[in-house]
Every structure is written in structure tokens, then in C-alpha cells.
Amino acid sequence: MAAYLDDVEIEKTLGRDIAWESFASARLISDKDVQLIRRYDKRSPELRASMLDEAGPAYVEAFLSVLKAVSKEDTVQYVLALLLQMLQENPARAKFFHLQSEQHMATLPDPYTPFLRLLQRQDWFTQEKSAKLLTAVIEGRPRKSSAFSNGVLAADAGASATAAYGGPDPAEPHVSGFIDWLIGQLRRPSNPTKSVPLSTGLLSVLLKERGSRQLFLRAGGTTLLPSLLKSSNSPSNSQLLYELCMCVWQMTFVPAACDALSTAGVTKPLVEVCRGAQKEKVFRIALSALRNLLDADTEHNGAASDMVEAGLPKIVITRQLQSWGDEDVPEQLAYMDEKLRQGIQVLSNFDKYRKEVTSGQLDWSPMHTSDVFWRENVEKFEERDFVVLRALLKLLETSREVKTLAVGCHDLGMFIVHHPQGRYIVSDLRGKELVMRLMAHPDPEVQKQALLCVQKIMLRNAANN
């Protein structure tokens, strides 16, 4: 049985008695559906199994007809419990949601909408059980190999790839809506203790599919994972931590998600998980996620330096002394040890400079005043749309530390001198007006460096005219 289907609450719920005939009398459901439900309800597992083997889709349609037509809370909860019980006893029965019985051959089955609507109910029991059932329905659909139009196949290769997979998956809007709901639960839990564990566990199942990963990325779910890792990192949360790391690991197979995760600061929380993990499965999945992030960083945007700075090399060395039940773990550790050693050797001064700028505090270290540093690294400022230069200008605009402002003005001047288009780039990014404003700063050193920077702008201007 899938772990997420485990549920101890349903036995108590199934102890209720439901007056099924009243719904037929009110013409909410058909007499045929009432007959099926009464025949199934309160029977032994063996008898239920025989009925489902004989006419599984018909029974599922009868249960769904109740969920569509009846709003009474205890009845809705009872039917949800019946469906969960059915899947607990045999998860393969999820296929029944996608098949048509003889009495419903005229209509295509829609097993998604009833559960999506129930997610909007206020009671947690209904939300939780509907989410679990919807996950099973999505997992059990027959066209899982089809492309999502907003999924990775369409994004990578366009309409031809979608056509090659038999057209877009008709479940996509439902999967997308469900992922949006799960992300909403991570952001604003409707249940203070259960929403995050439920949503994380179900996402770890859904994100097995490439298309779902793209939907999760598009909906902004990726950026939530680092903070959730931080807040959940304790031995008492080992299962939640494992499922969060599983979500991160699955998302590292999407290049754009790797960038989003790194930008959101996922590296340090993952390293902290590796540092403190007591369960092997938690350590293994966190290390696997870090490995993928390191391998994905082909443009050297700082993954290795982030891991080194967070202390991962020492953790890897220490963990190599342990014995492991999974033979893949020692191999992973040896691989990471070698990659991090290489990373330490090739970390450039520019990586250190980038770290210093993003920290928000600048100091007069040798690289700031070294002409060699600026000649060798000035082109690296162009990476990712001048992200480091923009961060430097942001410091000149917002910092209140005189040393940071002085060093920042100096660095801007060095960039102007060494980059052939430096003056124009700085002017386009409003750097000139920021520095001219600092010429009136009360600190003499800031005034001096701002003046020197403005002079370099003017000298470059004169040289180009």
C-alpha cells in the first residue's frame, strides 16, 4: 500500500450508518447507485473484493455520484472513507476511476473534479481525504506518458513532442489545480500541524512525473522548499524532512528549477540536513540533491562555493568513516569528496568577490585594488545579466556603512576602467547618479572614492569622444 493512503481515522468514520434511500427519494442519486452502495456497504473485505472484481467501475461511479450531488458533511466523509478503504486494500483499484461501466458508457469519466471541489470545504477531514484520493487518481490514470502542454516536453521541444506523446494529457488542468492547492497549503496551512506534512508527502509522489515538476516550478513552489527545510530540520521530523528532500531532489532534474533552488538558498539547508541526519534515507536523499545541484552548475554560478562555505567537505569526510546499509551512499560520498576538492581548487577570486558583494558588506581586501583581478575577471560581471554589478549598485543605493560605500565606489571605478563598455553599462543602470549623490556624503573617504569614480566616468567619456 502506498504510504500516503495509510489513514487511521477512516475506521471510526465507517462506523456510522447512512440513510442511502433518502438520497434516492430526494432524487439526488439514482436507485441503481443506491442499490450498488447498499450492496457494498458494511460487507467483509473478501465480499467487497469480489464485488469490485466483478464491477469495480460501477461501484466507483456510484460513490462519485454521491460526492457530486450530496453536500451533507457526514455522508461526504463516509464516502471518502469508503474509497480510501478500497484503495488501502488494493491500490491498483485506482484504475476503476478511469474506466466506464455499462450504465455510464455515454459519458467520459471525470474522477478529478469532485475531489477538487471538496478541497474547498472547510473541514480538514474532507480536505485531507480528498487530497489523498486525488493523488491516487492522478497516479492511476492511463495516460501518464502523455505530455503536459506546460510541462517539460512541451517546454523543451514544442508541439511536435506533445504530438509524439499522443497529444496533451487531459488531466493536466486538474493536476495543475491540485498542485496549486498543495502549494497554497504550504504557504497558508488550513491545519496548523497537518497541512505541511500532507502536502509535502503528496507532492513527493506527484513530482515523480516530469510534467508535474514543470507545473510545480511554474506555480512558484520551488522557492518554498528552502525555508521549509530550515523549519523542519529536527530528528522528530525525519519523515517530513525526507519527503521535503525528496521534493528538492526530484526538482533538481529540471535545469530551471536548479537555478531557482540555488537562488532561493537551498544549499545551506541541505548541507545542514546532511550534518544532522540520523536516518540513512534522509542523509542519502539530501546528499543526492546536493550532487545534482553540483552537477547542474556547469556555468560555475557558485554551487561548489556555497557547499564549501556551508561546511559540506568536512561533513563528507566524517560521513565516509561510517558504515552504510545502502552501497550507493559510499559511492556518493566519494564522488562528492572529489568534486568538492576540485571545486575548492578552482574557486576563483571572482567567486569570493561575488560572495562579498551579496553579503552586503565590502572591505579593502587585496582583490579590490588589484589590477590583475579586474583585468582577469571584468568579463565575468556580464554573467546572468550583470547580476553582480547590479548587486554592487544596490549597495551604493541602500547601504549605510561608510566602508562598504567607499569600497563600492572604488570598485565601480575599476569596472569602468577595465570594461570597454563600462561607462555606458554603469550609466544605463543608474550608477552615475548614485555615485554623484555620494559625492555629498558626510564621510570624507566616501566623498573621495565617489569623486574618483566620477572622474573615471568623465575620463572614459573624453577618451571615447
Short mmCIF file of C-alpha atoms in Angstrom, two decimals:
data_model
loop_
_atom_site.label_atom_id
_atom_site.label_comp_id
_atom_site.label_asym_id
_atom_site.label_seq_id
_atom_site.Cartn_x
_atom_site.Cartn_y
_atom_site.Cartn_z
CA MET A 1 0.00 0.00 0.00
CA ALA A 2 1.24 3.50 -0.83
CA ALA A 3 2.28 5.20 2.42
CA TYR A 4 0.10 8.26 1.81
CA LEU A 5 -3.03 6.07 1.75
CA ASP A 6 -2.43 4.95 5.32
CA ASP A 7 -5.14 6.53 7.46
CA VAL A 8 -6.27 5.51 10.95
CA GLU A 9 -9.29 7.83 11.01
CA ILE A 10 -11.45 6.07 8.47
CA GLU A 11 -12.38 3.08 10.67
CA LYS A 12 -14.20 5.34 13.12
CA THR A 13 -15.95 7.16 10.26
CA LEU A 14 -17.11 3.89 8.73
CA GLY A 15 -18.87 3.04 11.99
CA ARG A 16 -21.64 5.48 11.05
CA ASP A 17 -24.94 4.46 9.48
CA ILE A 18 -26.01 6.38 6.38
CA ALA A 19 -29.63 6.50 5.17
CA TRP A 20 -28.84 5.93 1.48
CA GLU A 21 -32.51 5.63 0.45
CA SER A 22 -33.19 9.23 1.48
CA PHE A 23 -30.90 10.48 -1.29
CA ALA A 24 -32.74 8.41 -3.86
CA SER A 25 -36.08 9.68 -2.56
CA ALA A 26 -34.80 13.23 -2.95
CA ARG A 27 -33.63 12.29 -6.48
CA LEU A 28 -30.05 13.24 -5.65
CA ILE A 29 -28.72 9.86 -6.78
CA SER A 30 -30.27 7.07 -8.84
CA ASP A 31 -31.94 3.95 -7.47
CA LYS A 32 -29.30 1.90 -9.27
CA ASP A 33 -26.49 3.69 -7.44
CA VAL A 34 -28.25 3.25 -4.10
CA GLN A 35 -28.57 -0.49 -4.76
CA LEU A 36 -24.86 -0.76 -5.52
CA ILE A 37 -23.84 1.22 -2.45
CA ARG A 38 -26.12 -0.74 -0.10
CA ARG A 39 -24.85 -3.99 -1.55
CA TYR A 40 -21.24 -2.91 -0.89
CA ASP A 41 -21.52 -1.05 2.43
CA LYS A 42 -20.73 -2.89 5.69
CA ARG A 43 -19.56 -6.04 3.88
CA SER A 44 -16.46 -8.10 4.61
CA PRO A 45 -13.19 -7.32 2.78
CA GLU A 46 -13.50 -10.59 0.86
CA LEU A 47 -17.02 -9.83 -0.32
CA ARG A 48 -16.10 -6.25 -1.25
CA ALA A 49 -13.16 -7.54 -3.26
CA SER A 50 -15.43 -9.93 -5.15
CA MET A 51 -17.87 -7.12 -5.98
CA LEU A 52 -15.09 -4.83 -7.20
CA ASP A 53 -13.57 -7.57 -9.32
CA GLU A 54 -16.98 -8.02 -10.93
CA ALA A 55 -17.97 -4.36 -11.46
CA GLY A 56 -15.36 -2.03 -9.98
CA PRO A 57 -16.06 0.99 -12.25
CA ALA A 58 -19.79 0.85 -11.47
CA TYR A 59 -19.19 0.99 -7.73
CA VAL A 60 -16.74 3.88 -8.08
CA GLU A 61 -19.24 5.77 -10.26
CA ALA A 62 -21.91 5.24 -7.61
CA PHE A 63 -19.66 6.66 -4.90
CA LEU A 64 -18.69 9.62 -7.09
CA SER A 65 -22.36 10.33 -7.81
CA VAL A 66 -22.88 10.82 -4.07
CA LEU A 67 -19.90 13.19 -3.83
CA LYS A 68 -21.23 15.21 -6.77
CA ALA A 69 -24.83 15.51 -5.54
CA VAL A 70 -24.82 15.31 -1.74
CA SER A 71 -23.41 18.10 0.44
CA LYS A 72 -24.17 16.61 3.86
CA GLU A 73 -20.85 16.51 5.71
CA ASP A 74 -21.15 13.14 7.44
CA THR A 75 -22.21 11.45 4.18
CA VAL A 76 -19.37 13.02 2.18
CA GLN A 77 -16.87 11.95 4.82
CA TYR A 78 -18.31 8.42 4.83
CA VAL A 79 -17.95 8.01 1.07
CA LEU A 80 -14.40 9.37 1.17
CA ALA A 81 -13.60 6.82 3.87
CA LEU A 82 -15.12 4.02 1.76
CA LEU A 83 -12.99 5.00 -1.23
CA LEU A 84 -9.82 5.24 0.85
CA GLN A 85 -10.55 1.84 2.38
CA MET A 86 -10.98 0.42 -1.13
CA LEU A 87 -7.54 1.70 -2.19
CA GLN A 88 -5.86 0.69 1.06
CA GLU A 89 -6.92 -2.89 0.44
CA ASN A 90 -5.65 -2.76 -3.15
CA PRO A 91 -4.06 0.43 -4.61
CA ALA A 92 -4.41 -0.99 -8.14
CA ARG A 93 -8.12 -0.28 -7.87
CA ALA A 94 -7.34 3.36 -8.71
CA LYS A 95 -7.79 2.27 -12.34
CA PHE A 96 -11.54 1.98 -11.71
CA PHE A 97 -11.79 5.79 -11.52
CA HIS A 98 -10.76 5.96 -15.18
CA LEU A 99 -13.00 3.21 -16.57
CA GLN A 100 -16.63 3.36 -17.68
CA SER A 101 -19.31 0.99 -16.52
CA GLU A 102 -22.04 -0.22 -18.88
CA GLN A 103 -24.60 2.17 -17.41
CA HIS A 104 -22.37 5.23 -18.00
CA MET A 105 -20.97 4.47 -21.45
CA ALA A 106 -22.34 7.72 -22.90
CA THR A 107 -20.09 9.95 -20.81
CA LEU A 108 -16.35 10.09 -20.30
CA PRO A 109 -15.31 9.65 -16.67
CA ASP A 110 -14.15 12.74 -14.78
CA PRO A 111 -12.76 11.48 -11.49
CA TYR A 112 -10.89 14.72 -10.73
CA THR A 113 -13.50 17.47 -10.38
CA PRO A 114 -15.44 16.01 -7.42
CA PHE A 115 -12.29 15.85 -5.30
CA LEU A 116 -11.00 19.25 -6.44
CA ARG A 117 -14.31 20.80 -5.33
CA LEU A 118 -14.15 19.04 -1.98
CA LEU A 119 -10.72 20.57 -1.35
CA GLN A 120 -12.54 23.89 -0.94
CA ARG A 121 -14.58 22.58 2.01
CA GLN A 122 -13.73 23.95 5.44
CA ASP A 123 -13.41 20.70 7.39
CA TRP A 124 -9.93 19.16 7.44
CA PHE A 125 -11.14 15.56 7.24
CA THR A 126 -12.72 16.21 3.84
CA GLN A 127 -9.72 18.19 2.58
CA GLU A 128 -7.20 15.58 3.67
CA LYS A 129 -9.06 12.52 2.36
CA SER A 130 -9.90 14.25 -0.93
CA ALA A 131 -6.24 15.17 -1.43
CA LYS A 132 -5.11 11.61 -0.79
CA LEU A 133 -7.71 10.19 -3.15
CA LEU A 134 -6.92 12.75 -5.84
CA THR A 135 -3.25 11.79 -5.66
CA ALA A 136 -4.16 8.13 -6.14
CA VAL A 137 -6.45 9.02 -9.06
CA ILE A 138 -3.69 11.07 -10.73
CA GLU A 139 -1.16 8.30 -10.16
CA GLY A 140 -3.53 5.70 -11.58
CA ARG A 141 -4.54 7.49 -14.77
CA PRO A 142 -3.90 5.57 -18.01
CA ARG A 143 -2.12 8.32 -19.99
CA LYS A 144 0.71 9.21 -17.64
CA SER A 145 3.15 9.13 -20.57
CA SER A 146 1.27 11.90 -22.38
CA ALA A 147 2.77 15.38 -22.47
CA PHE A 148 1.64 18.33 -20.41
CA SER A 149 1.32 21.38 -22.66
CA ASN A 150 3.01 23.40 -19.92
CA GLY A 151 5.25 20.50 -18.93
CA VAL A 152 8.84 19.69 -19.68
CA LEU A 153 8.20 18.02 -23.05
CA ALA A 154 6.29 20.96 -24.48
CA ALA A 155 8.77 23.40 -22.98
CA ASP A 156 11.74 21.56 -24.44
CA ALA A 157 10.53 20.62 -27.88
CA GLY A 158 7.22 22.31 -28.61
CA ALA A 159 4.13 20.91 -30.27
CA SER A 160 5.97 18.09 -32.06
CA ALA A 161 6.91 16.50 -28.75
CA THR A 162 3.36 16.82 -27.47
CA ALA A 163 2.06 15.12 -30.60
CA ALA A 164 4.65 12.36 -30.28
CA TYR A 165 3.24 11.52 -26.87
CA GLY A 166 -0.30 11.19 -28.18
CA GLY A 167 -1.38 14.76 -27.58
CA PRO A 168 -1.64 16.70 -24.34
CA ASP A 169 -2.69 14.89 -21.19
CA PRO A 170 -6.38 15.68 -20.47
CA ALA A 171 -5.60 15.51 -16.75
CA GLU A 172 -3.24 18.50 -16.93
CA PRO A 173 -5.64 21.26 -15.77
CA HIS A 174 -6.72 19.07 -12.86
CA VAL A 175 -3.14 18.21 -11.88
CA SER A 176 -2.21 21.89 -12.17
CA GLY A 177 -5.12 22.95 -9.97
CA PHE A 178 -4.25 20.32 -7.38
CA ILE A 179 -0.59 21.36 -7.29
CA ASP A 180 -1.72 24.97 -6.81
CA TRP A 181 -3.83 23.85 -3.84
CA LEU A 182 -0.93 21.93 -2.30
CA ILE A 183 1.37 24.94 -2.68
CA GLY A 184 -1.32 27.08 -1.07
CA GLN A 185 -1.32 24.71 1.90
CA LEU A 186 2.44 25.13 2.22
CA ARG A 187 2.08 28.91 2.18
CA ARG A 188 -1.05 29.25 4.34
CA PRO A 189 -1.86 25.96 6.09
CA SER A 190 -5.54 25.38 6.81
CA ASN A 191 -4.47 22.93 9.52
CA PRO A 192 -1.55 24.20 11.63
CA THR A 193 0.05 20.80 12.24
CA LYS A 194 -1.11 18.60 9.35
CA SER A 195 -1.23 20.72 6.18
CA VAL A 196 2.53 20.86 5.55
CA PRO A 197 3.23 17.14 6.17
CA LEU A 198 0.26 16.13 4.00
CA SER A 199 1.13 18.47 1.13
CA THR A 200 4.81 17.57 1.20
CA GLY A 201 4.10 13.85 1.18
CA LEU A 202 1.66 14.10 -1.72
CA LEU A 203 3.99 16.37 -3.71
CA SER A 204 6.80 13.85 -3.29
CA VAL A 205 4.51 11.40 -5.10
CA LEU A 206 3.30 13.78 -7.83
CA LEU A 207 6.77 15.11 -8.63
CA LYS A 208 7.84 11.70 -9.87
CA GLU A 209 6.41 12.91 -13.19
CA ARG A 210 8.41 15.35 -15.29
CA GLY A 211 5.33 17.30 -16.31
CA SER A 212 4.29 17.81 -12.69
CA ARG A 213 7.72 19.21 -11.88
CA GLN A 214 7.27 21.91 -14.50
CA LEU A 215 3.82 22.74 -13.14
CA PHE A 216 5.27 22.96 -9.63
CA LEU A 217 8.08 25.23 -10.83
CA ARG A 218 5.69 27.45 -12.80
CA ALA A 219 3.44 27.84 -9.75
CA GLY A 220 6.34 29.04 -7.59
CA GLY A 221 6.50 26.00 -5.34
CA THR A 222 10.25 25.54 -5.74
CA THR A 223 11.10 28.71 -3.84
CA LEU A 224 9.20 27.49 -0.76
CA LEU A 225 11.35 24.41 -0.23
CA PRO A 226 14.48 26.01 1.35
CA SER A 227 12.57 27.70 4.17
CA LEU A 228 10.57 24.53 4.81
CA LEU A 229 13.81 22.56 5.08
CA LYS A 230 15.12 25.03 7.64
CA SER A 231 12.00 24.99 9.79
CA SER A 232 11.62 21.19 9.68
CA ASN A 233 15.23 20.17 10.38
CA SER A 234 14.97 18.15 13.59
CA PRO A 235 15.14 14.41 14.39
CA SER A 236 11.47 14.42 15.38
CA ASN A 237 10.54 15.44 11.81
CA SER A 238 12.54 12.78 9.98
CA GLN A 239 9.70 11.66 7.67
CA LEU A 240 8.74 15.23 6.77
CA LEU A 241 12.40 16.06 6.23
CA TYR A 242 12.82 13.03 3.99
CA GLU A 243 9.83 13.99 1.86
CA LEU A 244 10.98 17.62 1.59
CA CYS A 245 14.42 16.45 0.44
CA MET A 246 12.69 14.08 -1.98
CA CYS A 247 10.83 17.04 -3.49
CA VAL A 248 14.08 19.01 -3.81
CA TRP A 249 15.87 16.04 -5.35
CA GLN A 250 13.10 15.49 -7.89
CA MET A 251 13.14 19.16 -8.85
CA THR A 252 16.93 19.09 -9.42
CA PHE A 253 16.25 17.15 -12.63
CA VAL A 254 14.75 20.36 -14.10
CA PRO A 255 17.56 22.79 -15.07
CA ALA A 256 15.46 25.91 -14.47
CA ALA A 257 14.46 24.56 -11.07
CA CYS A 258 18.13 24.11 -10.12
CA ASP A 259 18.66 27.82 -10.74
CA ALA A 260 15.54 28.70 -8.76
CA LEU A 261 16.55 26.46 -5.86
CA SER A 262 20.07 27.87 -5.73
CA THR A 263 18.81 31.44 -5.90
CA ALA A 264 16.35 30.71 -3.09
CA GLY A 265 19.23 29.44 -0.94
CA VAL A 266 18.58 25.70 -0.80
CA THR A 267 22.24 24.68 -0.49
CA LYS A 268 22.84 25.57 3.15
CA PRO A 269 19.63 23.92 4.46
CA LEU A 270 20.50 20.74 2.53
CA VAL A 271 24.01 20.76 3.99
CA GLU A 272 22.52 21.19 7.46
CA VAL A 273 20.30 18.18 6.84
CA CYS A 274 23.39 16.16 5.89
CA ARG A 275 25.12 17.37 9.02
CA GLY A 276 22.38 16.33 11.43
CA ALA A 277 20.51 13.49 9.70
CA GLN A 278 20.23 10.42 11.91
CA LYS A 279 18.33 8.27 9.42
CA GLU A 280 20.22 6.94 6.43
CA LYS A 281 17.39 7.58 3.98
CA VAL A 282 17.27 11.26 4.96
CA PHE A 283 21.03 11.70 4.55
CA ARG A 284 21.05 9.80 1.24
CA ILE A 285 18.34 11.86 -0.43
CA ALA A 286 19.77 15.19 0.81
CA LEU A 287 23.23 14.26 -0.49
CA SER A 288 21.73 13.15 -3.82
CA ALA A 289 20.03 16.53 -4.19
CA LEU A 290 23.33 18.32 -3.49
CA ARG A 291 25.08 16.13 -6.05
CA ASN A 292 22.55 17.04 -8.73
CA LEU A 293 22.86 20.74 -7.90
CA LEU A 294 26.64 20.49 -8.16
CA ASP A 295 26.50 18.63 -11.47
CA ALA A 296 23.96 21.11 -12.87
CA ASP A 297 26.20 24.09 -12.12
CA THR A 298 28.02 23.92 -15.45
CA GLU A 299 28.38 27.71 -15.63
CA HIS A 300 30.01 27.88 -12.18
CA ASN A 301 27.37 30.11 -10.63
CA GLY A 302 28.56 29.27 -7.14
CA ALA A 303 27.13 25.85 -6.19
CA ALA A 304 30.52 24.47 -5.17
CA SER A 305 31.47 27.59 -3.24
CA ASP A 306 28.09 27.58 -1.47
CA MET A 307 28.65 23.98 -0.39
CA VAL A 308 32.22 24.63 0.71
CA GLU A 309 31.16 27.70 2.65
CA ALA A 310 28.38 25.72 4.38
CA GLY A 311 30.90 23.10 5.53
CA LEU A 312 29.96 20.16 3.31
CA PRO A 313 33.56 18.93 2.67
CA LYS A 314 34.11 18.25 6.37
CA ILE A 315 30.72 16.52 6.64
CA VAL A 316 31.58 14.29 3.67
CA ILE A 317 34.92 13.30 5.19
CA THR A 318 33.29 12.48 8.54
CA ARG A 319 30.45 10.52 6.97
CA GLN A 320 32.90 8.44 4.94
CA LEU A 321 34.05 6.88 8.22
CA GLN A 322 30.56 5.50 8.88
CA SER A 323 29.17 2.17 7.73
CA TRP A 324 26.12 2.30 5.47
CA GLY A 325 23.39 -0.17 4.63
CA ASP A 326 22.95 1.24 1.11
CA GLU A 327 26.03 0.61 -1.03
CA ASP A 328 25.25 3.71 -3.10
CA VAL A 329 26.00 6.03 -0.17
CA PRO A 330 29.79 5.40 -0.03
CA GLU A 331 29.95 5.91 -3.80
CA GLN A 332 28.04 9.18 -3.49
CA LEU A 333 30.34 10.34 -0.69
CA ALA A 334 33.48 9.52 -2.69
CA TYR A 335 32.10 11.37 -5.71
CA MET A 336 31.20 14.45 -3.67
CA ASP A 337 34.58 14.40 -1.93
CA GLU A 338 36.39 14.50 -5.27
CA LYS A 339 34.09 17.13 -6.80
CA LEU A 340 34.34 19.40 -3.77
CA ARG A 341 38.14 19.09 -3.72
CA GLN A 342 38.17 20.17 -7.36
CA GLY A 343 35.78 22.97 -6.52
CA ILE A 344 37.98 24.26 -3.74
CA GLN A 345 40.96 24.31 -6.11
CA VAL A 346 39.18 26.18 -8.89
CA LEU A 347 37.22 28.65 -6.79
CA SER A 348 38.26 31.93 -8.34
CA ASN A 349 38.70 35.28 -6.73
CA PHE A 350 35.55 36.30 -8.54
CA ASP A 351 33.55 33.70 -6.61
CA LYS A 352 34.89 35.26 -3.43
CA TYR A 353 34.10 38.73 -4.74
CA ARG A 354 30.55 37.69 -5.62
CA LYS A 355 30.11 36.29 -2.12
CA GLU A 356 31.34 39.52 -0.58
CA VAL A 357 29.00 41.69 -2.65
CA THR A 358 25.97 39.52 -1.94
CA SER A 359 26.80 39.56 1.78
CA GLY A 360 26.13 43.31 1.76
CA GLN A 361 29.47 44.25 3.35
CA LEU A 362 32.63 45.26 1.47
CA ASP A 363 36.15 45.53 2.86
CA TRP A 364 39.51 46.65 1.48
CA SER A 365 40.79 43.14 0.66
CA PRO A 366 43.61 42.86 -1.95
CA MET A 367 41.36 41.84 -4.84
CA HIS A 368 39.57 45.21 -4.79
CA THR A 369 42.77 47.10 -5.54
CA SER A 370 44.43 44.52 -7.81
CA ASP A 371 44.60 45.50 -11.48
CA VAL A 372 45.27 41.82 -12.26
CA PHE A 373 41.98 40.80 -10.60
CA TRP A 374 39.99 43.34 -12.59
CA ARG A 375 41.68 42.51 -15.92
CA GLU A 376 41.08 38.77 -15.47
CA ASN A 377 37.55 38.97 -14.11
CA VAL A 378 35.86 42.03 -15.58
CA GLU A 379 34.05 39.97 -18.25
CA LYS A 380 32.54 37.77 -15.53
CA PHE A 381 30.48 40.76 -14.43
CA GLU A 382 28.42 40.20 -17.60
CA GLU A 383 27.15 36.82 -16.38
CA ARG A 384 23.42 36.46 -15.69
CA ASP A 385 22.63 39.95 -16.95
CA PHE A 386 25.23 41.72 -14.79
CA VAL A 387 23.79 40.28 -11.58
CA VAL A 388 26.92 41.07 -9.50
CA LEU A 389 27.19 44.61 -10.87
CA ARG A 390 23.52 45.20 -10.11
CA ALA A 391 24.08 43.96 -6.56
CA LEU A 392 27.04 46.34 -6.20
CA LEU A 393 24.91 49.28 -7.35
CA LYS A 394 22.18 48.25 -4.93
CA LEU A 395 24.72 48.53 -2.10
CA LEU A 396 25.60 52.06 -3.21
CA GLU A 397 21.92 52.92 -3.11
CA THR A 398 20.93 51.31 0.20
CA SER A 399 23.97 50.70 2.42
CA ARG A 400 24.64 52.91 5.44
CA GLU A 401 28.14 51.53 6.11
CA VAL A 402 30.81 54.02 5.10
CA LYS A 403 33.44 51.38 4.30
CA THR A 404 31.02 49.50 2.04
CA LEU A 405 30.12 52.72 0.22
CA ALA A 406 33.77 53.72 -0.21
CA VAL A 407 34.85 50.31 -1.50
CA GLY A 408 31.77 50.14 -3.72
CA CYS A 409 32.58 53.45 -5.40
CA HIS A 410 36.16 52.31 -5.90
CA ASP A 411 35.03 49.01 -7.45
CA LEU A 412 32.63 50.76 -9.78
CA GLY A 413 35.51 52.91 -10.98
CA MET A 414 37.67 49.83 -11.57
CA PHE A 415 34.89 48.24 -13.61
CA ILE A 416 34.60 51.40 -15.73
CA VAL A 417 38.35 51.44 -16.38
CA HIS A 418 38.71 47.77 -17.30
CA HIS A 419 35.50 47.05 -19.19
CA PRO A 420 35.42 48.51 -22.73
CA GLN A 421 31.74 49.46 -22.35
CA GLY A 422 31.91 50.08 -18.62
CA ARG A 423 30.83 53.72 -18.64
CA TYR A 424 27.75 53.04 -20.76
CA ILE A 425 26.74 49.98 -18.77
CA VAL A 426 27.05 51.84 -15.47
CA SER A 427 25.09 54.80 -16.82
CA ASP A 428 22.32 52.56 -18.15
CA LEU A 429 22.00 51.02 -14.68
CA ARG A 430 21.78 54.47 -12.98
CA GLY A 431 25.24 54.05 -11.47
CA LYS A 432 26.44 57.52 -12.40
CA GLU A 433 23.69 59.33 -10.50
CA LEU A 434 24.18 57.07 -7.46
CA VAL A 435 27.89 57.92 -7.29
CA MET A 436 27.32 61.63 -7.87
CA ARG A 437 24.90 61.62 -4.96
CA LEU A 438 27.61 60.07 -2.76
CA MET A 439 29.98 62.95 -3.55
CA ALA A 440 27.96 64.86 -0.94
CA HIS A 441 28.24 62.09 1.68
CA PRO A 442 29.41 63.33 5.12
CA ASP A 443 32.24 60.78 5.31
CA PRO A 444 35.49 62.03 3.68
CA GLU A 445 36.57 58.61 2.35
CA VAL A 446 33.20 58.03 0.68
CA GLN A 447 33.42 61.52 -0.85
CA LYS A 448 36.93 60.79 -2.13
CA GLN A 449 36.08 57.44 -3.73
CA ALA A 450 32.88 58.82 -5.25
CA LEU A 451 34.83 61.72 -6.77
CA LEU A 452 37.48 59.38 -8.19
CA CYS A 453 34.76 57.19 -9.70
CA VAL A 454 33.05 60.17 -11.34
CA GLN A 455 36.41 61.30 -12.73
CA LYS A 456 36.89 57.88 -14.32
CA ILE A 457 33.47 58.13 -15.90
CA MET A 458 34.36 61.55 -17.32
CA LEU A 459 37.85 60.47 -18.44
CA ARG A 460 36.45 57.47 -20.28
CA ASN A 461 33.90 59.77 -21.83
CA ALA A 462 36.61 62.14 -23.02
CA ALA A 463 38.69 59.26 -24.36
CA ASN A 464 35.77 57.98 -26.39
CA ASN A 465 34.97 61.38 -27.95
#
